[in-house]
């Protein structure tokens, strides 16, 4: 197996800076979406990915441990530097290991698998509204427009330890993985994403179409998408037939990003239970909910207080 990559990160139509980042370090790929005042978000996402990069290159620990190390680094920087106090970042990473992909995930960036024309969401959003939907407090439809849909229940860099979701996904030639930030999924729905992935064979052209589509839909947040096309080594030029033709490899010029590790619960992903594509959600900014153990109603109150304090 080899991977052909497309990657794009765009500031969008509204934001004054791009706090998203991505990492292309074949066989390791990641996206991160930073948050925090001043330059905090940008610092958090890039620092997290840089730590993951250095630990990976140094063969230090597992992917989850690398993400956990990034968490500590971002947290310590946040504590030490008032300019970036309170910063944090999402991080969704994919490590290709032969015929499987290992995922590590914190926050509301997402990993999808596109296979046989269908889109499967591989990650769970660590957001307040997702939890409220799970607990039956609001419907999925209400979550789409909920005023607090941007609030994260987990992020890197906001505490000394973080819980990292892990998953292993078996891959095969012609599979397509998409890593993306909420600036994409908040602007266009899964069906629109699926259609682009189905219609656009070249991975770089596909990510650029996704970004354009999100911008046309408003582009209210930074938009980042990384596509990993799984190729059969035996067919150097576009294995899998349908998408034939040699592809350029992209990503060499990708700006470095990082992502950050957390503690280590494992979420097994069974594609047969991956269910239908999730609905589009919007988020801007993003504040981190730190009281993860409480019920959603209580946490919402805490969040509201926190948001007031942050203003
Ligand atoms: Mg975002």
Tab-separated table of C-alpha atoms and ligand atoms in Angstrom:
chain	number	residue	atom	x	y	z
A	1	UNK	CA	0.000	0.000	0.000
A	2	UNK	CA	1.083	3.524	-0.631
A	3	UNK	CA	-0.682	6.761	0.020
A	4	UNK	CA	-1.306	9.618	-2.388
A	5	UNK	CA	-2.041	12.854	-0.586
A	6	UNK	CA	-3.951	16.031	-1.172
A	7	UNK	CA	-3.901	18.795	1.426
A	8	UNK	CA	-5.236	22.307	1.704
A	9	UNK	CA	-5.721	24.811	4.497
A	10	UNK	CA	-7.536	28.069	3.958
A	11	UNK	CA	-8.243	31.061	6.143
A	12	UNK	CA	-11.871	31.199	5.001
A	13	UNK	CA	-13.942	34.326	4.410
A	14	UNK	CA	-14.211	35.811	7.875
A	15	UNK	CA	-11.254	35.037	10.114
A	16	UNK	CA	-8.204	37.238	10.339
A	17	UNK	CA	-5.767	34.385	10.751
A	18	UNK	CA	-5.553	30.683	10.116
A	19	UNK	CA	-5.379	28.690	13.340
A	20	UNK	CA	-5.694	25.375	11.544
A	21	UNK	CA	-2.649	23.330	10.710
A	22	UNK	CA	-1.854	19.996	9.168
A	23	UNK	CA	0.980	17.528	9.136
A	24	UNK	CA	2.067	15.407	6.181
A	25	UNK	CA	4.793	13.009	7.248
A	26	UNK	CA	3.949	9.859	5.338
A	27	UNK	CA	2.894	7.457	6.877
A	28	UNK	CA	1.694	9.938	9.526
A	29	UNK	CA	-0.930	12.557	8.738
A	30	UNK	CA	-2.842	14.946	10.976
A	31	UNK	CA	-4.979	18.045	11.185
A	32	UNK	CA	-5.304	20.423	14.128
A	33	UNK	CA	-7.634	23.335	14.830
A	34	UNK	CA	-6.277	25.740	17.398
A	35	UNK	CA	-8.200	28.060	19.641
A	36	UNK	CA	-7.299	30.826	21.997
A	37	UNK	CA	-6.905	34.569	22.038
A	38	UNK	CA	-4.218	36.560	20.260
A	39	UNK	CA	-1.972	34.064	18.511
A	40	UNK	CA	-2.871	31.280	20.918
A	41	UNK	CA	-4.782	29.130	18.485
A	42	UNK	CA	-2.102	29.234	15.862
A	43	UNK	CA	0.579	28.500	18.422
A	44	UNK	CA	-1.372	25.602	19.900
A	45	UNK	CA	-2.122	23.804	16.643
A	46	UNK	CA	1.375	24.211	15.260
A	47	UNK	CA	3.119	23.346	18.509
A	48	UNK	CA	1.029	20.233	18.974
A	49	UNK	CA	1.804	18.999	15.476
A	50	UNK	CA	5.472	19.822	15.863
A	51	UNK	CA	5.673	17.734	19.028
A	52	UNK	CA	3.948	14.819	17.339
A	53	UNK	CA	6.281	15.180	14.402
A	54	UNK	CA	9.430	15.169	16.510
A	55	UNK	CA	8.294	12.260	18.681
A	56	UNK	CA	7.279	10.276	15.634
A	57	UNK	CA	10.568	10.916	13.882
A	58	UNK	CA	12.391	9.994	17.062
A	59	UNK	CA	10.321	6.822	17.357
A	60	UNK	CA	9.325	7.845	20.834
A	61	UNK	CA	6.295	5.945	22.042
A	62	UNK	CA	2.998	5.120	20.427
A	63	UNK	CA	0.888	7.537	18.450
A	64	UNK	CA	-1.275	8.134	21.482
A	65	UNK	CA	1.782	8.775	23.634
A	66	UNK	CA	3.018	11.235	21.061
A	67	UNK	CA	-0.299	13.026	21.225
A	68	UNK	CA	-0.134	12.981	24.999
A	69	UNK	CA	3.308	14.530	24.845
A	70	UNK	CA	1.929	17.275	22.647
A	71	UNK	CA	-0.807	17.884	25.185
A	72	UNK	CA	1.730	18.427	27.924
A	73	UNK	CA	3.836	20.745	25.795
A	74	UNK	CA	0.898	22.903	24.785
A	75	UNK	CA	-0.365	22.966	28.345
A	76	UNK	CA	3.022	23.952	29.747
A	77	UNK	CA	3.480	26.675	27.148
A	78	UNK	CA	0.024	27.939	27.927
A	79	UNK	CA	0.870	28.084	31.619
A	80	UNK	CA	4.214	29.763	31.063
A	81	UNK	CA	3.277	32.415	28.515
A	82	UNK	CA	0.465	34.813	29.291
A	83	UNK	CA	0.224	35.744	25.635
A	84	UNK	CA	-1.110	32.307	24.860
A	85	UNK	CA	-2.745	31.474	28.157
A	86	UNK	CA	-5.735	29.224	27.744
A	87	UNK	CA	-4.917	28.094	24.247
A	88	UNK	CA	-5.794	24.639	23.031
A	89	UNK	CA	-6.235	22.647	19.870
A	90	UNK	CA	-8.033	19.739	18.351
A	91	UNK	CA	-5.953	16.984	16.847
A	92	UNK	CA	-6.975	14.152	14.549
A	93	UNK	CA	-4.116	11.954	13.325
A	94	UNK	CA	-3.914	8.931	11.052
A	95	UNK	CA	-0.909	6.618	11.022
A	96	UNK	CA	-0.845	4.134	8.147
A	97	UNK	CA	0.475	0.787	9.338
A	98	UNK	CA	0.420	-1.651	6.437
A	99	UNK	CA	-3.185	-2.619	5.839
A	100	UNK	CA	-4.593	-0.643	8.707
A	101	UNK	CA	-4.769	2.946	9.835
A	102	UNK	CA	-4.366	3.912	13.451
A	103	UNK	CA	-6.364	6.970	14.432
A	104	UNK	CA	-5.809	9.247	17.399
A	105	UNK	CA	-8.383	11.935	17.990
A	106	UNK	CA	-9.267	14.764	20.346
A	107	UNK	CA	-11.796	17.502	19.646
A	108	UNK	CA	-14.155	18.131	16.765
A	109	UNK	CA	-11.963	17.755	13.759
A	110	UNK	CA	-12.952	14.585	11.960
A	111	UNK	CA	-11.729	11.527	10.113
A	112	UNK	CA	-13.893	9.950	7.443
A	113	UNK	CA	-13.510	6.862	5.317
A	114	UNK	CA	-14.832	7.005	1.777
A	115	UNK	CA	-15.276	3.481	0.429
A	116	UNK	CA	-17.370	2.133	-2.425
A	117	UNK	CA	-19.122	5.441	-2.837
A	118	UNK	CA	-20.134	5.787	0.797
A	119	UNK	CA	-18.848	8.104	3.479
A	120	UNK	CA	-18.281	6.799	7.006
A	121	UNK	CA	-17.505	9.017	9.956
A	122	UNK	CA	-14.706	7.415	11.987
A	123	UNK	CA	-14.447	9.856	14.871
A	124	UNK	CA	-16.749	11.215	17.521
A	125	UNK	CA	-16.998	14.952	18.048
A	126	UNK	CA	-15.939	15.973	21.530
A	127	UNK	CA	-18.483	18.736	21.731
A	128	UNK	CA	-21.109	19.756	24.195
A	129	UNK	CA	-23.891	19.459	21.648
A	130	UNK	CA	-22.818	15.956	20.698
A	131	UNK	CA	-23.075	14.946	24.318
A	132	UNK	CA	-26.441	16.648	24.658
A	133	UNK	CA	-27.701	14.706	21.662
A	134	UNK	CA	-26.408	11.472	23.155
A	135	UNK	CA	-28.192	12.214	26.400
A	136	UNK	CA	-31.404	13.046	24.616
A	137	UNK	CA	-31.477	16.673	25.674
A	138	UNK	CA	-31.584	17.982	22.131
A	139	UNK	CA	-32.052	16.459	18.725
A	140	UNK	CA	-29.378	16.161	16.071
A	141	UNK	CA	-31.239	18.803	14.099
A	142	UNK	CA	-31.193	21.192	17.034
A	143	UNK	CA	-27.491	20.548	17.480
A	144	UNK	CA	-26.806	21.864	13.990
A	145	UNK	CA	-27.900	25.343	14.900
A	146	UNK	CA	-27.303	25.275	18.637
A	147	UNK	CA	-25.656	28.470	19.878
A	148	UNK	CA	-23.069	26.469	21.790
A	149	UNK	CA	-22.195	23.971	19.109
A	150	UNK	CA	-18.645	25.296	19.097
A	151	UNK	CA	-17.915	24.277	22.652
A	152	UNK	CA	-15.514	21.408	23.005
A	153	UNK	CA	-15.618	18.899	25.825
A	154	UNK	CA	-12.055	17.824	25.080
A	155	UNK	CA	-9.061	19.551	23.572
A	156	UNK	CA	-5.304	19.345	23.697
A	157	UNK	CA	-3.395	21.681	25.917
A	158	UNK	CA	-6.039	22.711	28.390
A	159	UNK	CA	-5.138	20.241	31.129
A	160	UNK	CA	-2.138	18.245	32.220
A	161	UNK	CA	-3.667	15.077	30.881
A	162	UNK	CA	-6.057	14.432	28.063
A	163	UNK	CA	-8.039	11.454	26.925
A	164	UNK	CA	-7.216	10.391	23.376
A	165	UNK	CA	-9.662	8.364	21.324
A	166	UNK	CA	-7.910	5.627	19.406
A	167	UNK	CA	-9.169	3.434	16.623
A	168	UNK	CA	-7.828	0.929	14.147
A	169	UNK	CA	-9.372	0.790	10.708
A	170	UNK	CA	-8.529	-1.796	8.084
A	171	UNK	CA	-7.899	-0.229	4.710
A	172	UNK	CA	-7.719	-1.500	1.181
A	173	UNK	CA	-6.790	-0.101	-2.198
A	174	UNK	CA	-9.180	2.574	-3.482
A	175	UNK	CA	-10.122	3.623	0.028
A	176	UNK	CA	-9.999	7.322	0.645
A	177	UNK	CA	-9.486	8.865	4.065
A	178	UNK	CA	-10.396	12.458	4.792
A	179	UNK	CA	-9.082	14.389	7.781
A	180	UNK	CA	-10.686	17.789	8.200
A	181	UNK	CA	-11.450	20.588	10.591
A	182	UNK	CA	-14.896	21.874	11.478
A	183	UNK	CA	-14.489	24.788	9.099
A	184	UNK	CA	-15.291	22.230	6.406
A	185	UNK	CA	-17.949	20.136	8.110
A	186	UNK	CA	-19.678	23.168	9.579
A	187	UNK	CA	-20.114	24.670	6.126
A	188	UNK	CA	-21.008	21.723	3.923
A	189	UNK	CA	-22.852	18.555	4.737
A	190	UNK	CA	-21.684	15.004	4.457
A	191	UNK	CA	-23.559	14.467	1.221
A	192	UNK	CA	-21.704	17.354	-0.397
A	193	UNK	CA	-18.414	15.976	0.894
A	194	UNK	CA	-19.302	12.524	-0.365
A	195	UNK	CA	-20.143	13.880	-3.803
A	196	UNK	CA	-16.816	15.671	-4.135
A	197	UNK	CA	-14.930	12.568	-3.067
A	198	UNK	CA	-16.895	10.474	-5.541
A	199	UNK	CA	-16.442	12.856	-8.449
A	200	UNK	CA	-12.889	14.080	-8.049
A	201	UNK	CA	-10.239	11.423	-8.502
A	202	UNK	CA	-7.173	13.530	-7.901
A	203	UNK	CA	-6.701	14.025	-4.152
A	204	UNK	CA	-5.300	17.538	-4.447
A	205	UNK	CA	-8.086	18.643	-6.747
A	206	UNK	CA	-10.550	17.072	-4.343
A	207	UNK	CA	-9.328	18.949	-1.264
A	208	UNK	CA	-9.311	22.180	-3.221
A	209	UNK	CA	-12.897	21.580	-4.311
A	210	UNK	CA	-13.881	20.908	-0.706
A	211	UNK	CA	-12.284	24.152	0.428
A	212	UNK	CA	-13.916	26.146	-2.381
A	213	UNK	CA	-17.259	24.650	-1.516
A	214	UNK	CA	-16.916	25.592	2.161
A	215	UNK	CA	-15.918	29.108	1.194
A	216	UNK	CA	-18.890	29.447	-1.110
A	217	UNK	CA	-21.116	28.345	1.749
A	218	UNK	CA	-19.831	31.158	3.921
A	219	UNK	CA	-16.345	30.201	5.004
A	220	UNK	CA	-16.964	31.451	8.516
A	221	UNK	CA	-14.044	29.467	9.923
A	222	UNK	CA	-10.637	28.283	8.805
A	223	UNK	CA	-10.941	25.268	6.512
A	224	UNK	CA	-8.493	22.379	6.375
A	225	UNK	CA	-8.769	19.091	4.526
A	226	UNK	CA	-6.287	16.281	3.959
A	227	UNK	CA	-7.131	13.364	1.686
A	228	UNK	CA	-5.232	10.088	1.801
A	229	UNK	CA	-5.781	7.844	-1.196
A	230	UNK	CA	-4.824	4.238	-0.595
A	231	UNK	CA	-3.031	2.748	-3.572
A	232	UNK	CA	-1.907	-0.738	-4.336
A	233	UNK	CA	1.872	-0.810	-4.672
A	234	UNK	CA	1.546	-3.285	-7.505
A	235	UNK	CA	-0.141	-0.705	-9.685
A	236	UNK	CA	2.053	2.311	-9.590
A	237	UNK	CA	-0.310	4.406	-11.648
A	238	UNK	CA	-3.594	4.721	-9.913
A	239	UNK	CA	-4.434	1.298	-8.555
A	240	UNK	CA	-8.012	0.410	-8.201
A	241	UNK	CA	-8.835	1.153	-11.789
A	242	UNK	CA	-11.603	3.683	-11.583
A	243	UNK	CA	-9.434	6.586	-10.711
A	244	UNK	CA	-6.622	5.731	-13.103
A	245	UNK	CA	-3.711	7.845	-14.024
A	246	UNK	CA	-0.592	8.818	-12.207
A	247	UNK	CA	-1.047	11.248	-9.407
A	248	UNK	CA	1.260	13.790	-8.115
A	249	UNK	CA	2.241	13.474	-4.564
A	250	UNK	CA	1.256	16.442	-2.572
A	251	UNK	CA	2.119	17.583	0.842
A	252	UNK	CA	5.811	18.209	0.527
A	253	UNK	CA	5.069	21.873	0.737
A	254	UNK	CA	2.483	21.519	3.421
A	255	UNK	CA	3.030	23.880	6.229
A	256	UNK	CA	3.932	22.019	9.376
A	257	UNK	CA	1.279	21.414	11.845
A	258	UNK	CA	1.040	19.451	14.924
A	259	UNK	CA	-1.311	17.755	17.080
A	260	UNK	CA	-1.319	16.845	20.648
A	261	UNK	CA	-1.718	13.650	22.655
A	262	UNK	CA	-4.062	12.780	25.480
A	263	UNK	CA	-4.670	9.968	27.934
A	264	UNK	CA	-5.645	6.691	26.408
A	265	UNK	CA	-9.133	5.331	26.098
A	266	UNK	CA	-9.639	3.296	23.011
A	267	UNK	CA	-12.695	3.531	20.844
A	268	UNK	CA	-12.953	0.562	18.532
A	269	UNK	CA	-14.333	1.445	15.173
A	270	UNK	CA	-16.445	-1.136	13.456
A	271	UNK	CA	-17.236	0.118	10.017
A	272	UNK	CA	-20.318	-2.012	9.864
A	273	UNK	CA	-21.635	0.062	12.712
A	274	UNK	CA	-20.283	3.344	11.530
A	275	UNK	CA	-23.776	4.272	10.493
A	276	UNK	CA	-24.913	6.915	8.095
A	277	UNK	CA	-22.976	10.093	7.566
A	278	UNK	CA	-23.448	12.581	10.318
A	279	UNK	CA	-25.028	15.926	9.796
A	280	UNK	CA	-23.163	19.087	9.084
A	281	UNK	CA	-22.355	21.284	12.001
A	282	UNK	CA	-21.061	24.751	12.323
A	283	UNK	CA	-18.634	26.090	14.797
A	284	UNK	CA	-16.684	29.215	15.147
A	285	UNK	CA	-13.940	29.968	17.543
A	286	UNK	CA	-14.339	27.211	20.000
A	287	UNK	CA	-14.075	27.232	23.722
A	288	UNK	CA	-13.083	24.334	25.783
A	289	UNK	CA	-15.316	22.836	28.348
A	290	UNK	CA	-13.141	21.546	31.126
A	291	UNK	CA	-15.711	19.950	33.388
A	292	UNK	CA	-16.056	16.822	31.395
A	293	UNK	CA	-17.526	14.670	34.120
A	294	UNK	CA	-20.708	16.600	34.696
A	295	UNK	CA	-24.063	16.214	33.068
A	296	UNK	CA	-24.646	18.300	30.008
A	297	UNK	CA	-27.133	20.585	31.695
A	298	UNK	CA	-24.761	21.407	34.478
A	299	UNK	CA	-21.841	21.720	32.133
A	300	UNK	CA	-23.755	24.088	29.935
A	301	UNK	CA	-24.214	26.359	32.898
A	302	UNK	CA	-20.520	26.131	33.646
A	303	UNK	CA	-19.733	26.917	30.061
A	304	UNK	CA	-21.961	29.939	30.022
A	305	UNK	CA	-20.211	31.272	33.078
A	306	UNK	CA	-16.888	30.487	31.472
A	307	UNK	CA	-17.811	32.289	28.281
A	308	UNK	CA	-18.746	35.371	30.208
A	309	UNK	CA	-15.436	35.278	32.026
A	310	UNK	CA	-13.574	34.873	28.770
A	311	UNK	CA	-15.052	37.939	27.214
B	1	LIG	MG1	-12.381	25.440	13.339
